[in-house]
CSV table of C-alpha atoms and ligand atoms in Angstrom, one decimal:
chain,number,residue,atom,x,y,z
E,17,MET,CA,94.9,102.8,123.0
E,18,GLU,CA,97.2,100.4,124.9
E,19,VAL,CA,94.6,100.0,127.6
E,20,ALA,CA,91.9,99.3,125.0
E,21,GLY,CA,94.2,96.8,123.3
E,22,ARG,CA,94.9,94.9,126.4
E,23,CYS,CA,91.2,94.8,127.2
E,24,VAL,CA,90.5,93.3,123.7
E,25,ALA,CA,93.2,90.7,124.2
E,26,LYS,CA,91.7,89.8,127.6
E,27,ALA,CA,88.2,89.4,126.2
E,28,HIS,CA,89.6,87.2,123.4
E,29,GLN,CA,91.3,85.0,126.0
E,30,ALA,CA,88.1,84.7,128.0
E,31,VAL,CA,86.0,83.8,124.9
E,32,ARG,CA,88.5,81.1,123.9
E,33,GLU,CA,88.6,79.6,127.3
E,34,ALA,CA,84.8,79.6,127.4
E,35,ALA,CA,84.1,78.3,123.9
E,36,ARG,CA,83.0,74.6,123.8
E,37,THR,CA,80.6,72.3,122.2
E,38,GLY,CA,77.0,73.1,123.2
E,39,LEU,CA,77.5,76.8,124.1
E,40,THR,CA,75.7,79.5,122.1
E,41,THR,CA,77.5,82.5,120.6
E,42,ILE,CA,75.2,84.7,122.6
E,43,GLU,CA,76.8,83.2,125.7
E,44,LEU,CA,80.3,84.0,124.2
E,45,ASN,CA,79.1,87.5,123.6
E,46,GLU,CA,78.1,87.8,127.3
E,47,VAL,CA,81.6,86.5,128.3
E,48,ALA,CA,83.3,89.2,126.2
E,49,GLU,CA,81.0,92.0,127.3
E,50,ARG,CA,81.6,91.2,131.0
E,51,VAL,CA,85.4,91.4,130.5
E,52,ILE,CA,85.2,94.6,128.5
E,53,ARG,CA,83.1,96.4,131.0
E,54,GLY,CA,85.1,94.9,133.9
E,55,GLU,CA,88.2,96.5,132.4
E,56,GLY,CA,86.4,99.9,132.4
E,57,CYS,CA,86.1,99.9,128.6
E,58,VAL,CA,83.1,100.1,126.3
E,59,PRO,CA,82.4,97.6,123.5
E,60,SER,CA,83.1,99.3,120.2
E,61,PHE,CA,80.7,97.1,118.1
E,62,LEU,CA,77.5,97.4,120.3
E,63,GLY,CA,75.2,99.8,118.5
E,64,TYR,CA,77.8,100.6,115.7
E,65,ARG,CA,75.5,101.4,112.8
E,66,GLY,CA,72.9,99.4,114.7
E,67,PHE,CA,75.0,96.2,115.3
E,68,PRO,CA,73.2,94.4,118.1
E,69,ALA,CA,76.1,92.7,120.0
E,70,SER,CA,79.6,93.3,121.5
E,71,ILE,CA,81.3,90.7,119.4
E,72,CYS,CA,81.1,89.4,115.8
E,73,SER,CA,80.9,85.6,115.8
E,74,SER,CA,81.4,84.1,112.4
E,75,PRO,CA,81.3,80.3,112.1
E,76,ASN,CA,82.4,78.2,109.2
E,77,ASP,CA,81.4,79.9,105.9
E,78,VAL,CA,80.7,83.2,107.6
E,79,ILE,CA,83.7,85.5,106.8
E,80,VAL,CA,83.0,88.5,109.1
E,81,HIS,CA,80.2,90.4,110.9
E,82,GLY,CA,78.2,87.4,112.1
E,83,ILE,CA,75.7,88.2,114.8
E,84,PRO,CA,75.8,86.1,118.0
E,85,ASP,CA,72.7,83.8,118.1
E,86,LEU,CA,71.2,80.8,119.8
E,87,ARG,CA,72.8,78.2,117.5
E,88,ARG,CA,74.9,75.8,119.7
E,89,LEU,CA,78.5,75.3,118.8
E,90,ARG,CA,79.3,71.9,117.3
E,91,SER,CA,82.5,69.9,117.3
E,92,GLY,CA,84.3,70.8,114.1
E,93,ASP,CA,83.1,74.4,113.9
E,94,LEU,CA,85.7,76.9,112.7
E,95,LEU,CA,84.7,80.0,114.6
E,96,SER,CA,86.0,83.6,114.0
E,97,VAL,CA,85.5,86.1,116.8
E,98,ASP,CA,86.0,89.8,116.4
E,99,ILE,CA,86.1,92.1,119.4
E,100,GLY,CA,86.5,95.9,119.7
E,101,ALA,CA,86.8,98.1,122.8
E,102,ILE,CA,87.0,101.8,123.6
E,103,TYR,CA,89.0,103.4,126.4
E,104,GLU,CA,88.9,107.1,127.0
E,105,GLY,CA,87.8,107.6,123.4
E,106,PHE,CA,90.4,105.4,121.8
E,107,HIS,CA,89.6,102.1,120.0
E,108,ALA,CA,91.3,98.7,119.6
E,109,ASP,CA,90.1,95.9,117.4
E,110,ALA,CA,91.2,92.3,116.9
E,111,ALA,CA,89.9,89.0,115.6
E,112,CYS,CA,91.0,85.4,115.8
E,113,THR,CA,89.8,82.1,114.4
E,114,PHE,CA,89.8,78.8,116.3
E,115,GLY,CA,88.3,75.4,116.3
E,116,VAL,CA,85.5,74.0,118.6
E,117,GLY,CA,86.2,70.4,119.5
E,118,GLU,CA,87.8,68.4,116.7
E,119,LEU,CA,88.9,70.5,113.7
E,120,SER,CA,89.6,69.1,110.2
E,121,SER,CA,93.1,69.4,109.1
E,122,GLU,CA,91.9,71.6,106.2
E,123,ALA,CA,90.2,74.0,108.6
E,124,SER,CA,93.2,74.0,110.9
E,125,ALA,CA,95.6,74.8,108.1
E,126,LEU,CA,93.3,77.6,106.8
E,127,SER,CA,93.3,79.3,110.1
E,128,ALA,CA,97.0,78.9,110.7
E,129,THR,CA,97.9,80.3,107.3
E,130,THR,CA,95.6,83.3,107.8
E,131,LYS,CA,97.3,84.0,111.1
E,132,LYS,CA,100.7,83.7,109.4
E,133,ALA,CA,99.6,86.2,106.8
E,134,LEU,CA,98.4,88.6,109.6
E,135,TRP,CA,101.9,88.6,111.1
E,136,ALA,CA,103.5,88.9,107.6
E,137,GLY,CA,101.4,92.0,107.1
E,138,LEU,CA,102.2,93.4,110.6
E,139,ARG,CA,105.9,93.1,110.0
E,140,GLN,CA,105.5,95.6,107.1
E,141,ALA,CA,103.7,98.1,109.4
E,142,ARG,CA,106.8,100.3,110.0
E,143,PRO,CA,107.4,104.0,109.3
E,144,GLY,CA,108.5,104.5,105.7
E,145,MET,CA,106.8,101.4,104.4
E,146,ARG,CA,103.6,101.8,102.4
E,147,ILE,CA,100.1,100.3,102.6
E,148,GLY,CA,100.8,98.2,99.5
E,149,ASP,CA,103.6,96.5,101.3
E,150,ILE,CA,101.2,95.1,103.8
E,151,GLY,CA,98.7,93.9,101.2
E,152,ALA,CA,101.5,92.3,99.1
E,153,ALA,CA,102.9,90.5,102.1
E,154,VAL,CA,99.4,89.2,103.2
E,155,GLU,CA,98.6,88.1,99.6
E,156,ALA,CA,101.9,86.3,99.2
E,157,VAL,CA,101.1,83.9,102.0
E,158,ALA,CA,97.7,82.9,100.6
E,159,ARG,CA,98.5,82.5,96.9
E,160,PRO,CA,100.7,79.3,97.1
E,161,LYS,CA,98.0,77.6,99.1
E,162,GLY,CA,95.3,78.5,96.5
E,163,TYR,CA,93.1,80.2,99.1
E,164,GLY,CA,90.6,82.9,98.1
E,165,VAL,CA,91.7,86.3,99.5
E,166,VAL,CA,88.7,88.5,100.4
E,167,GLU,CA,89.1,91.8,98.7
E,168,GLY,CA,85.6,93.4,99.3
E,169,TYR,CA,86.4,93.8,103.1
E,170,VAL,CA,89.6,95.4,104.3
E,171,GLY,CA,91.7,96.5,107.3
E,172,HIS,CA,91.6,100.1,108.3
E,173,GLY,CA,93.1,103.0,110.3
E,174,ILE,CA,91.9,103.2,113.9
E,175,GLY,CA,92.1,105.8,116.6
E,176,ARG,CA,89.2,107.9,117.9
E,177,GLN,CA,87.0,106.1,115.4
E,178,MET,CA,87.0,102.4,114.9
E,179,HIS,CA,87.3,102.8,111.1
E,180,GLU,CA,89.5,105.5,109.9
E,181,LYS,CA,91.6,106.2,106.8
E,182,PRO,CA,93.6,104.6,105.2
E,183,ASP,CA,92.0,101.3,104.0
E,184,VAL,CA,94.4,98.4,104.5
E,185,PRO,CA,93.6,95.9,101.7
E,186,ASN,CA,94.7,92.2,101.8
E,187,VAL,CA,96.2,92.4,98.3
E,188,GLY,CA,98.5,95.1,97.0
E,189,ARG,CA,101.7,96.0,95.3
E,190,ALA,CA,104.9,96.5,97.3
E,191,GLY,CA,106.0,100.2,97.4
E,192,LYS,CA,102.6,101.5,96.4
E,193,GLY,CA,99.9,103.4,98.4
E,194,VAL,CA,99.9,105.6,101.5
E,195,LYS,CA,103.3,106.0,103.3
E,196,LEU,CA,103.3,104.9,106.9
E,197,ARG,CA,104.5,107.2,109.6
E,198,VAL,CA,104.8,107.5,113.4
E,199,GLY,CA,101.5,108.3,115.0
E,200,MET,CA,99.4,106.1,112.7
E,201,ALA,CA,97.5,103.1,114.0
E,202,LEU,CA,96.2,100.3,111.7
E,203,CYS,CA,94.1,97.2,111.8
E,204,VAL,CA,95.6,94.5,109.6
E,205,GLU,CA,93.0,91.8,109.0
E,206,PRO,CA,93.4,89.0,106.4
E,207,MET,CA,90.3,87.0,105.5
E,208,PHE,CA,91.1,83.8,103.6
E,209,ASN,CA,88.7,81.3,102.1
E,210,LEU,CA,89.2,77.6,101.3
E,211,GLY,CA,87.3,78.3,98.0
E,212,GLY,CA,86.9,81.4,96.0
E,213,SER,CA,87.1,85.0,97.1
E,214,ALA,CA,83.5,86.0,96.2
E,215,THR,CA,81.2,87.0,99.1
E,216,ARG,CA,77.5,87.5,99.8
E,217,VAL,CA,75.6,89.3,102.6
E,218,ASP,CA,72.6,87.7,104.4
E,219,PRO,CA,69.2,89.4,104.5
E,220,ASP,CA,70.1,90.6,108.1
E,221,GLY,CA,72.4,93.1,106.3
E,222,TRP,CA,75.5,92.1,108.4
E,223,THR,CA,76.5,88.5,108.0
E,224,VAL,CA,79.1,88.2,105.2
E,225,ARG,CA,79.5,84.7,103.8
E,226,THR,CA,81.6,83.0,101.2
E,227,ALA,CA,79.5,82.8,98.0
E,228,ASP,CA,80.5,79.2,97.4
E,229,LYS,CA,79.8,78.2,101.1
E,230,SER,CA,83.5,77.3,101.6
E,231,LEU,CA,85.2,77.8,105.0
E,232,SER,CA,86.7,81.1,105.9
E,233,ALA,CA,89.2,82.4,108.5
E,234,HIS,CA,89.9,85.9,109.8
E,235,TRP,CA,92.7,87.2,112.0
E,236,GLU,CA,93.3,90.8,113.0
E,237,HIS,CA,95.4,92.9,115.3
E,238,THR,CA,95.7,96.6,116.0
E,239,VAL,CA,99.3,98.0,115.5
E,240,ALA,CA,100.3,101.5,116.6
E,241,LEU,CA,103.4,103.1,115.1
E,242,THR,CA,104.8,104.7,118.2
E,243,PRO,CA,108.0,106.7,118.4
E,244,ASP,CA,109.6,103.7,120.1
E,245,GLY,CA,108.5,101.3,117.3
E,246,PRO,CA,105.5,99.4,116.2
E,247,LEU,CA,103.3,98.1,119.1
E,248,VAL,CA,100.7,95.4,118.5
E,249,THR,CA,98.3,96.6,121.2
E,250,THR,CA,95.9,93.6,121.0
E,251,ASN,CA,98.5,90.9,121.2
E,252,SER,CA,98.5,88.4,124.0
E,253,ALA,CA,101.0,85.6,124.6
E,254,LEU,CA,98.2,83.8,126.5
E,255,VAL,CA,96.0,83.6,123.5
E,256,ASP,CA,98.9,82.1,121.5
E,257,LEU,CA,99.3,79.5,124.2
E,258,LEU,CA,95.7,78.7,124.1
E,259,GLU,CA,95.9,78.4,120.4
E,260,GLY,CA,98.5,75.7,120.7
E,261,ALA,CA,96.2,73.8,123.0
E,262,ARG,CA,93.3,74.1,120.5
E,263,SER,CA,95.3,73.2,117.4
E,264,CYS,CA,94.4,76.1,115.1
U,14,MG,MG1,88.7,95.7,112.1
């Protein structure tokens, strides 16, 4: 799982270095797939329930599950990229949101706040805490800003399958829900919208958008509760450095 996590972090780093105005998201998909296979891993998403690509690329009002296509990235796009990889049967899964070219201050703040909520949720992912503690911590970051918190799509357990029990909602009540214990691995993945929380799915059956066409951001990490403490397997200091350079 650690190897899969490092691979996902590397693929994210490569995608963020490659992303620029004029490039298509199909080209970003190729960048990620090259890194994943180069690390000896297999893309989790490719073929998952018929999904046709190795990354989800979700620009602007797309919340999650966008399919890479031939649309060229434009300056000001807020792009969320979600990547999963499998190593020796174990999965890792992470998403980040960043700006292409010049990003509006609204978009930049939305992404930064969603990332802050991700880490607020991850800090709750410790043995003895409960799933509701994660959702409550995530939600508490969004509410003062007035952002819509997506409730129809949630984080999840992860391991030999990409999506395992328990669900990890982005809202919740502290002290409620499944108790966390050593040996569990979870994906925490807040999705915040500039507008309301309602969603709709495109006719392709995958692309999830905000119903009111407002911008959306999505951040995700895989955390494993090891006997030595929680390990965020998909984290990368390099991605954080790049993030500073790209102001989101
Ligand atoms: Mg996930």
